[in-house]
């Protein structure tokens, strides 16, 4: 490619339109069916989707809901988490992870992450549990996040959680479909939450989410709470709940998308492999631990020594978008900075927020376009 080309064609960060071209007919037909039966709330597609999601990840229950944030919130509500309780979460994540704890009046306690996986560090969790106790809080739950599509080290987190009797709620908003020790995320932890926001690996055409669990009692409580805490019927109110259902239309879309999801995961992995091949000698590329697979919600590289802004500007000039997930770790955000940090600090989260940059990643990123991105990154860092 001629790098002096006047107007390089802009590359999309995530190409939702490419998938739409592939699935358009099937989705239009699915929507037409919903428009014909008019059961927009809790229609048959909602229950069909739940059965398929449960089978896909091997969990006993899949409970759909209105967003990934509601999925996290409903799980904590069902466990009765509230004031005086400590909920441990990584500082290097999207705000929703900690937000749900704070919304319920509980105290998010920030834990550091591992520099290689960007995921919660179990050793740091153990120390943060002591910190919470010394502050007079009751350690109740931990929310490991499978950041950028890569599973956290769940066995290590579960071991630390077991010792302190914590509820483990996996925030798999970015990682539905990923595997840990050769098992899909879903039933590995006490509960697992995911999001169907359009830009997530499995996204709908609006907001949506789901909770997975093998625990029958927890599933019943969550099903009740997503519809105003209903009992025998909707006018029997046995709990305080929410309006947090998934729309039938979104379920119908997800049923069609789930059919091609395994193929899309494979395509994302091919894109990730090409990036690693083309960039490993010039930037820090993500490493996938043995026994895990990622669904590559993001392809996030590390660029040290303050060169990140330079790289972003050079790529932008060539029509290549990038994004920074996340520029400010949660313990430094205005809304969260008064919450405690575990006693060994959050130094890795601090460092990563200054070094990470995400490149375009989606299943339809073709080789010539990706080669253009790779060569642009190499040129930007050489000069
Ligand atoms: C997207 C996301 C959420 C929230 O999902 P929504 O569907 O947008 O509410 C929660 N946690 C993480 C890590 C996310 O990336």
Coordinates of C-alpha atoms and ligand atoms in Angstrom, one line a residue:
X1 CA 0.0 0.0 0.0
X2 CA 1.2 3.5 -0.7
X3 CA 1.3 5.3 2.6
X4 CA 1.0 8.7 1.0
X5 CA -2.4 7.8 -0.6
X6 CA -4.4 11.0 0.0
X7 CA -7.6 9.4 1.5
X8 CA -7.0 5.8 2.7
X9 CA -10.4 4.1 3.0
X10 CA -11.5 4.2 6.6
X11 CA -11.6 0.8 8.3
X12 CA -14.5 0.1 10.8
X13 CA -13.5 -0.8 14.4
X14 CA -16.2 -3.4 14.5
X15 CA -18.1 -4.3 11.3
X16 CA -21.6 -5.0 12.4
X17 CA -22.8 -4.4 8.8
X18 CA -20.8 -7.3 7.5
X19 CA -22.7 -9.7 9.7
X20 CA -25.9 -8.1 8.8
X21 CA -25.2 -8.9 5.1
X22 CA -24.6 -12.5 6.0
X23 CA -27.6 -12.9 8.3
X24 CA -30.0 -10.3 7.0
X25 CA -32.6 -12.6 5.4
X26 CA -32.8 -15.0 8.4
X27 CA -33.1 -12.1 10.8
X28 CA -35.8 -10.4 8.8
X29 CA -37.8 -13.6 8.7
X30 CA -37.4 -14.1 12.5
X31 CA -38.5 -10.5 13.1
X32 CA -41.5 -11.0 10.8
X33 CA -42.6 -14.0 12.9
X34 CA -42.5 -11.9 16.1
X35 CA -44.4 -9.1 14.4
X36 CA -47.0 -11.6 13.4
X37 CA -47.5 -13.2 16.8
X38 CA -47.2 -9.9 18.7
X39 CA -45.9 -11.5 22.0
X40 CA -43.4 -8.8 22.4
X41 CA -42.8 -9.5 26.1
X42 CA -41.8 -13.0 27.2
X43 CA -42.8 -14.4 23.8
X44 CA -41.8 -18.0 22.8
X45 CA -38.5 -16.9 21.4
X46 CA -37.3 -15.8 24.8
X47 CA -37.7 -19.3 26.2
X48 CA -36.3 -21.0 23.1
X49 CA -33.2 -18.8 23.3
X50 CA -32.8 -19.6 27.0
X51 CA -32.8 -23.3 26.3
X52 CA -30.3 -22.8 23.4
X53 CA -28.0 -20.6 25.5
X54 CA -28.0 -23.2 28.4
X55 CA -27.2 -26.0 26.0
X56 CA -24.5 -24.0 24.3
X57 CA -22.5 -23.3 27.5
X58 CA -23.5 -26.4 29.5
X59 CA -25.3 -24.5 32.4
X60 CA -28.5 -25.8 33.9
X61 CA -30.2 -22.5 33.8
X62 CA -29.9 -19.5 31.4
X63 CA -32.0 -16.6 32.4
X64 CA -32.2 -13.8 29.8
X65 CA -32.5 -10.2 30.9
X66 CA -32.4 -6.6 29.7
X67 CA -28.7 -6.0 29.8
X68 CA -25.3 -7.2 31.1
X69 CA -25.6 -4.8 33.9
X70 CA -29.0 -6.1 34.9
X71 CA -27.5 -9.6 34.8
X72 CA -24.9 -8.7 37.3
X73 CA -27.4 -6.7 39.4
X74 CA -30.0 -9.5 39.5
X75 CA -27.4 -12.1 40.6
X76 CA -26.2 -9.8 43.5
X77 CA -29.8 -8.9 44.4
X78 CA -30.8 -12.6 44.5
X79 CA -27.9 -13.2 47.0
X80 CA -29.2 -10.4 49.2
X81 CA -26.0 -8.3 48.8
X82 CA -26.3 -4.9 50.5
X83 CA -24.9 -2.3 52.9
X84 CA -21.9 -3.5 55.0
X85 CA -21.0 -6.2 52.4
X86 CA -17.7 -6.1 50.5
X87 CA -17.8 -7.1 46.8
X88 CA -14.4 -7.6 45.3
X89 CA -13.8 -6.6 41.7
X90 CA -10.8 -5.7 39.5
X91 CA -10.0 -2.1 39.1
X92 CA -9.1 -2.6 35.4
X93 CA -12.6 -3.2 33.9
X94 CA -15.8 -1.5 32.6
X95 CA -17.6 0.4 35.3
X96 CA -20.7 -1.8 35.4
X97 CA -18.7 -4.5 37.3
X98 CA -18.4 -2.3 40.4
X99 CA -21.5 -0.2 39.7
X100 CA -23.9 -3.0 40.6
X101 CA -22.3 -3.5 44.0
X102 CA -22.5 0.2 44.7
X103 CA -26.1 0.5 43.5
X104 CA -27.1 -2.0 46.2
X105 CA -25.3 -0.1 48.9
X106 CA -22.5 -2.6 49.1
X107 CA -18.9 -1.6 49.0
X108 CA -16.8 -2.5 45.9
X109 CA -13.3 -3.3 47.0
X110 CA -10.8 -3.0 44.1
X111 CA -8.3 -5.7 43.4
X112 CA -5.3 -5.6 41.1
X113 CA -5.0 -7.6 37.8
X114 CA -2.4 -9.8 36.2
X115 CA -0.2 -8.0 33.7
X116 CA -0.3 -10.8 31.1
X117 CA -4.0 -11.7 31.1
X118 CA -5.4 -8.3 32.3
X119 CA -7.7 -10.4 34.7
X120 CA -8.1 -10.4 38.4
X121 CA -5.0 -11.5 40.4
X122 CA -6.1 -14.2 42.9
X123 CA -3.1 -13.3 45.3
X124 CA -4.3 -9.7 45.3
X125 CA -7.8 -10.9 46.0
X126 CA -6.6 -12.8 49.1
X127 CA -5.1 -9.6 50.5
X128 CA -8.1 -7.5 49.6
X129 CA -10.3 -9.8 51.7
X130 CA -8.1 -9.0 54.7
X131 CA -8.4 -5.3 53.8
X132 CA -12.2 -5.5 53.8
X133 CA -12.3 -7.2 57.1
X134 CA -10.0 -4.7 58.7
X135 CA -12.4 -2.0 57.5
X136 CA -15.3 -3.8 59.2
X137 CA -16.9 -5.0 56.0
X138 CA -18.3 -8.5 55.5
X139 CA -16.6 -10.2 52.5
X140 CA -19.6 -11.5 50.5
X141 CA -18.9 -11.8 46.8
X142 CA -16.2 -11.5 44.1
X143 CA -16.8 -10.5 40.5
X144 CA -13.9 -11.8 38.3
X145 CA -14.1 -10.3 34.8
X146 CA -13.1 -12.2 31.6
X147 CA -11.6 -9.0 30.1
X148 CA -11.5 -8.6 26.3
X149 CA -12.9 -12.2 25.9
X150 CA -10.2 -14.1 27.9
X151 CA -11.4 -16.1 30.9
X152 CA -10.0 -15.1 34.3
X153 CA -8.1 -17.8 36.3
X154 CA -11.3 -19.1 37.7
X155 CA -9.8 -22.0 39.7
X156 CA -7.5 -19.6 41.5
X157 CA -10.3 -17.2 42.2
X158 CA -12.7 -20.0 43.3
X159 CA -10.0 -21.3 45.7
X160 CA -9.6 -17.9 47.3
X161 CA -13.3 -17.4 47.4
X162 CA -14.0 -20.8 49.0
X163 CA -11.6 -20.0 51.8
X164 CA -13.6 -16.8 52.6
X165 CA -17.0 -18.2 51.7
X166 CA -17.6 -15.7 48.8
X167 CA -20.2 -15.9 46.1
X168 CA -18.4 -16.0 42.7
X169 CA -20.2 -14.1 40.0
X170 CA -18.3 -14.2 36.7
X171 CA -18.6 -11.0 34.6
X172 CA -18.4 -12.7 31.2
X173 CA -20.0 -9.7 29.4
X174 CA -17.1 -9.8 26.9
X175 CA -16.5 -13.5 27.0
X176 CA -19.5 -15.6 26.4
X177 CA -18.4 -18.6 24.3
X178 CA -14.8 -18.6 25.7
X179 CA -13.4 -21.7 27.4
X180 CA -11.4 -22.2 30.6
X181 CA -9.8 -25.6 31.2
X182 CA -11.6 -26.8 28.1
X183 CA -15.1 -25.9 29.5
X184 CA -17.2 -23.0 28.3
X185 CA -17.9 -20.1 30.8
X186 CA -21.3 -20.4 32.3
X187 CA -21.4 -23.0 35.0
X188 CA -17.8 -22.8 36.2
X189 CA -18.7 -20.2 38.9
X190 CA -21.8 -19.9 41.2
X191 CA -23.3 -17.6 38.6
X192 CA -22.1 -16.0 35.3
X193 CA -23.4 -12.9 33.7
X194 CA -23.1 -11.9 30.0
X195 CA -24.2 -9.0 27.8
X196 CA -25.7 -8.9 24.3
X197 CA -24.9 -5.3 23.7
X198 CA -24.3 -5.0 19.9
X199 CA -20.5 -4.7 20.1
X200 CA -20.0 -7.8 22.3
X201 CA -19.0 -11.0 20.6
X202 CA -22.6 -12.3 20.7
X203 CA -24.7 -9.1 20.4
X204 CA -28.3 -8.3 19.6
X205 CA -29.7 -5.2 18.0
X206 CA -30.2 -3.3 21.3
X207 CA -29.6 -4.1 24.9
X208 CA -29.7 -7.6 26.3
X209 CA -28.1 -9.9 28.8
X210 CA -28.2 -13.3 30.5
X211 CA -27.3 -15.0 33.7
X212 CA -26.1 -18.6 33.9
X213 CA -26.1 -20.9 36.9
X214 CA -26.5 -24.5 38.0
X215 CA -28.2 -23.4 41.3
X216 CA -32.0 -23.9 41.1
X217 CA -32.8 -21.6 44.0
X218 CA -30.7 -18.8 42.6
X219 CA -32.3 -19.3 39.2
X220 CA -35.8 -19.1 40.7
X221 CA -35.0 -15.9 42.6
X222 CA -33.5 -14.2 39.5
X223 CA -36.5 -15.2 37.3
X224 CA -38.8 -13.6 39.9
X225 CA -36.7 -10.5 40.3
X226 CA -36.5 -9.8 36.6
X227 CA -40.3 -9.3 36.6
X228 CA -40.9 -7.2 39.8
X229 CA -40.3 -10.0 42.2
X230 CA -43.3 -12.0 41.2
X231 CA -44.6 -15.1 43.0
X232 CA -47.3 -17.4 41.7
X233 CA -48.2 -14.7 39.1
X234 CA -47.4 -11.1 38.2
X235 CA -49.8 -9.7 40.8
X236 CA -48.3 -11.8 43.6
X237 CA -45.3 -9.8 44.7
X238 CA -42.9 -11.7 47.0
X239 CA -39.7 -9.8 46.4
X240 CA -38.5 -6.4 45.4
X241 CA -37.4 -6.7 41.8
X242 CA -37.0 -4.8 38.5
X243 CA -38.4 -4.7 35.0
X244 CA -35.4 -6.5 33.5
X245 CA -36.7 -8.8 30.8
X246 CA -35.2 -9.4 27.4
X247 CA -37.5 -8.3 24.6
X248 CA -38.9 -11.1 22.4
X249 CA -37.5 -9.3 19.3
X250 CA -34.0 -9.3 20.7
X251 CA -34.3 -13.0 21.5
X252 CA -35.4 -13.8 18.0
X253 CA -32.3 -12.0 16.6
X254 CA -30.0 -13.8 19.1
X255 CA -31.4 -17.2 18.0
X256 CA -30.3 -16.5 14.5
X257 CA -26.9 -15.1 15.6
X258 CA -26.2 -18.0 17.9
X259 CA -26.3 -20.4 14.9
X260 CA -23.2 -18.7 13.3
X261 CA -21.5 -17.9 16.6
X262 CA -19.1 -20.9 16.7
X263 CA -18.0 -20.0 13.2
X264 CA -17.6 -16.3 14.2
X265 CA -15.5 -17.3 17.2
X266 CA -13.2 -19.3 14.9
X267 CA -12.9 -16.4 12.6
X268 CA -12.0 -14.0 15.5
X269 CA -9.3 -16.5 16.5
X270 CA -7.9 -16.4 13.0
X271 CA -7.8 -12.6 13.1
X272 CA -6.1 -12.7 16.5
X273 CA -3.5 -15.2 15.3
X274 CA -2.6 -13.0 12.3
X275 CA -2.2 -10.0 14.6
X276 CA 0.1 -12.0 16.9
X277 CA 2.2 -13.2 13.9
X278 CA 2.5 -9.7 12.5
X279 CA 3.0 -7.7 15.7
X280 CA 4.6 -9.8 18.4
X281 CA 8.1 -8.5 17.8
X282 CA 7.1 -4.8 18.0
X283 CA 4.4 -4.5 20.7
X284 CA 3.1 -6.5 23.6
X285 CA 0.5 -8.9 22.2
X286 CA -2.1 -10.8 24.3
X287 CA -1.2 -14.3 25.5
X288 CA -3.8 -17.0 26.0
X289 CA -2.9 -19.3 28.9
X290 CA -2.9 -23.1 28.1
X291 CA -6.4 -24.6 28.5
X292 CA -8.2 -21.3 27.8
X293 CA -9.6 -19.9 24.6
X294 CA -10.6 -16.3 24.0
X295 CA -13.5 -14.9 22.0
X296 CA -11.5 -11.7 21.4
X297 CA -14.1 -9.0 22.3
X298 CA -11.0 -6.8 21.8
X299 CA -7.6 -7.3 20.5
X300 CA -5.6 -5.2 23.0
X301 CA -1.9 -4.6 22.6
X302 CA 0.5 -2.8 25.0
X303 CA 2.7 0.0 23.9
X304 CA 5.1 1.3 26.5
X305 CA 7.1 4.5 27.0
X306 CA 4.3 7.0 26.2
X307 CA 4.2 5.9 22.5
X308 CA 0.5 5.1 22.6
X309 CA -0.9 8.5 21.7
X310 CA 1.6 8.7 18.8
X311 CA 0.5 5.3 17.5
X312 CA -3.2 6.2 17.8
X313 CA -2.6 9.5 15.9
X314 CA -0.6 7.8 13.1
X315 CA -3.3 5.1 12.7
X316 CA -6.1 7.6 12.7
X317 CA -4.4 9.5 9.9
X318 CA -4.5 6.3 7.8
X319 CA -8.2 5.7 8.5
X320 CA -7.6 3.1 11.1
X321 CA -9.6 3.5 14.3
X322 CA -8.3 2.4 17.7
X323 CA -9.8 2.5 21.2
X324 CA -8.5 2.7 24.7
X325 CA -10.1 0.2 27.1
X326 CA -9.7 1.5 29.8
X327 CA -8.0 4.9 30.1
X328 CA -8.9 5.4 33.8
X329 CA -9.0 2.4 36.2
X330 CA -12.1 2.4 38.4
X331 CA -10.3 3.3 41.7
X332 CA -9.4 6.6 40.1
X333 CA -12.9 7.4 38.7
X334 CA -14.8 10.2 40.3
X335 CA -17.7 8.0 41.2
X336 CA -15.5 5.2 42.6
X337 CA -12.4 6.8 44.1
X338 CA -13.8 6.8 47.7
X339 CA -14.1 3.0 47.7
X340 CA -11.3 0.9 49.2
X341 CA -8.4 -0.7 47.3
X342 CA -6.9 -4.0 48.5
X343 CA -3.7 -3.7 50.6
X344 CA -1.2 -4.6 47.9
X345 CA -2.5 -1.7 45.7
X346 CA -3.5 -1.7 42.1
X347 CA -0.2 -0.9 40.5
X348 CA -0.7 -3.1 37.4
X349 CA -4.1 -1.6 36.7
X350 CA -2.5 1.8 36.8
X351 CA 0.3 0.8 34.4
X352 CA -2.1 -1.0 31.9
X353 CA -4.4 2.0 31.7
X354 CA -1.4 4.0 30.3
X355 CA -0.2 1.3 27.9
X356 CA -3.2 -0.5 26.3
X357 CA -4.7 0.2 22.9
X358 CA -7.2 -1.9 21.0
X359 CA -7.1 -2.6 17.3
X360 CA -10.0 -3.3 15.0
X361 CA -11.3 -6.8 15.7
X362 CA -14.4 -8.6 14.3
X363 CA -15.0 -11.9 12.5
X364 CA -15.2 -10.3 9.1
X365 CA -11.8 -8.5 9.1
X366 CA -10.3 -9.8 5.8
X367 CA -6.6 -10.4 5.3
X368 CA -5.7 -7.4 3.1
X369 CA -7.4 -5.0 5.5
X370 CA -5.6 -6.6 8.4
X371 CA -2.3 -6.5 6.6
X372 CA -2.9 -2.8 6.1
X373 CA -3.4 -2.4 9.9
X374 CA -0.4 -4.4 10.8
X375 CA 1.9 -2.6 8.4
X376 CA 0.6 0.8 9.7
X377 CA 1.3 -0.2 13.3
X378 CA 4.8 -1.3 12.4
X379 CA 5.5 1.9 10.5
X380 CA 4.1 4.1 13.2
X381 CA 6.3 2.5 15.8
X382 CA 9.4 2.5 13.6
X383 CA 9.3 6.3 13.0
Ligands
LIG1 C1 -20.4 -4.4 28.5 C2 -20.0 -4.8 29.9 C3 -20.9 -4.8 31.0 C4 -22.3 -4.3 30.9 O1 -23.1 -4.8 29.9 P1 -24.3 -3.9 29.3 O2 -25.1 -4.9 28.5 O3 -23.8 -2.8 28.5 O4 -25.1 -3.5 30.5 C5 -20.5 -5.3 32.2 N1 -19.2 -5.7 32.4 C6 -18.3 -5.6 31.4 C7 -16.9 -6.1 31.7 C8 -18.7 -5.2 30.1 O5 -17.7 -5.1 29.1

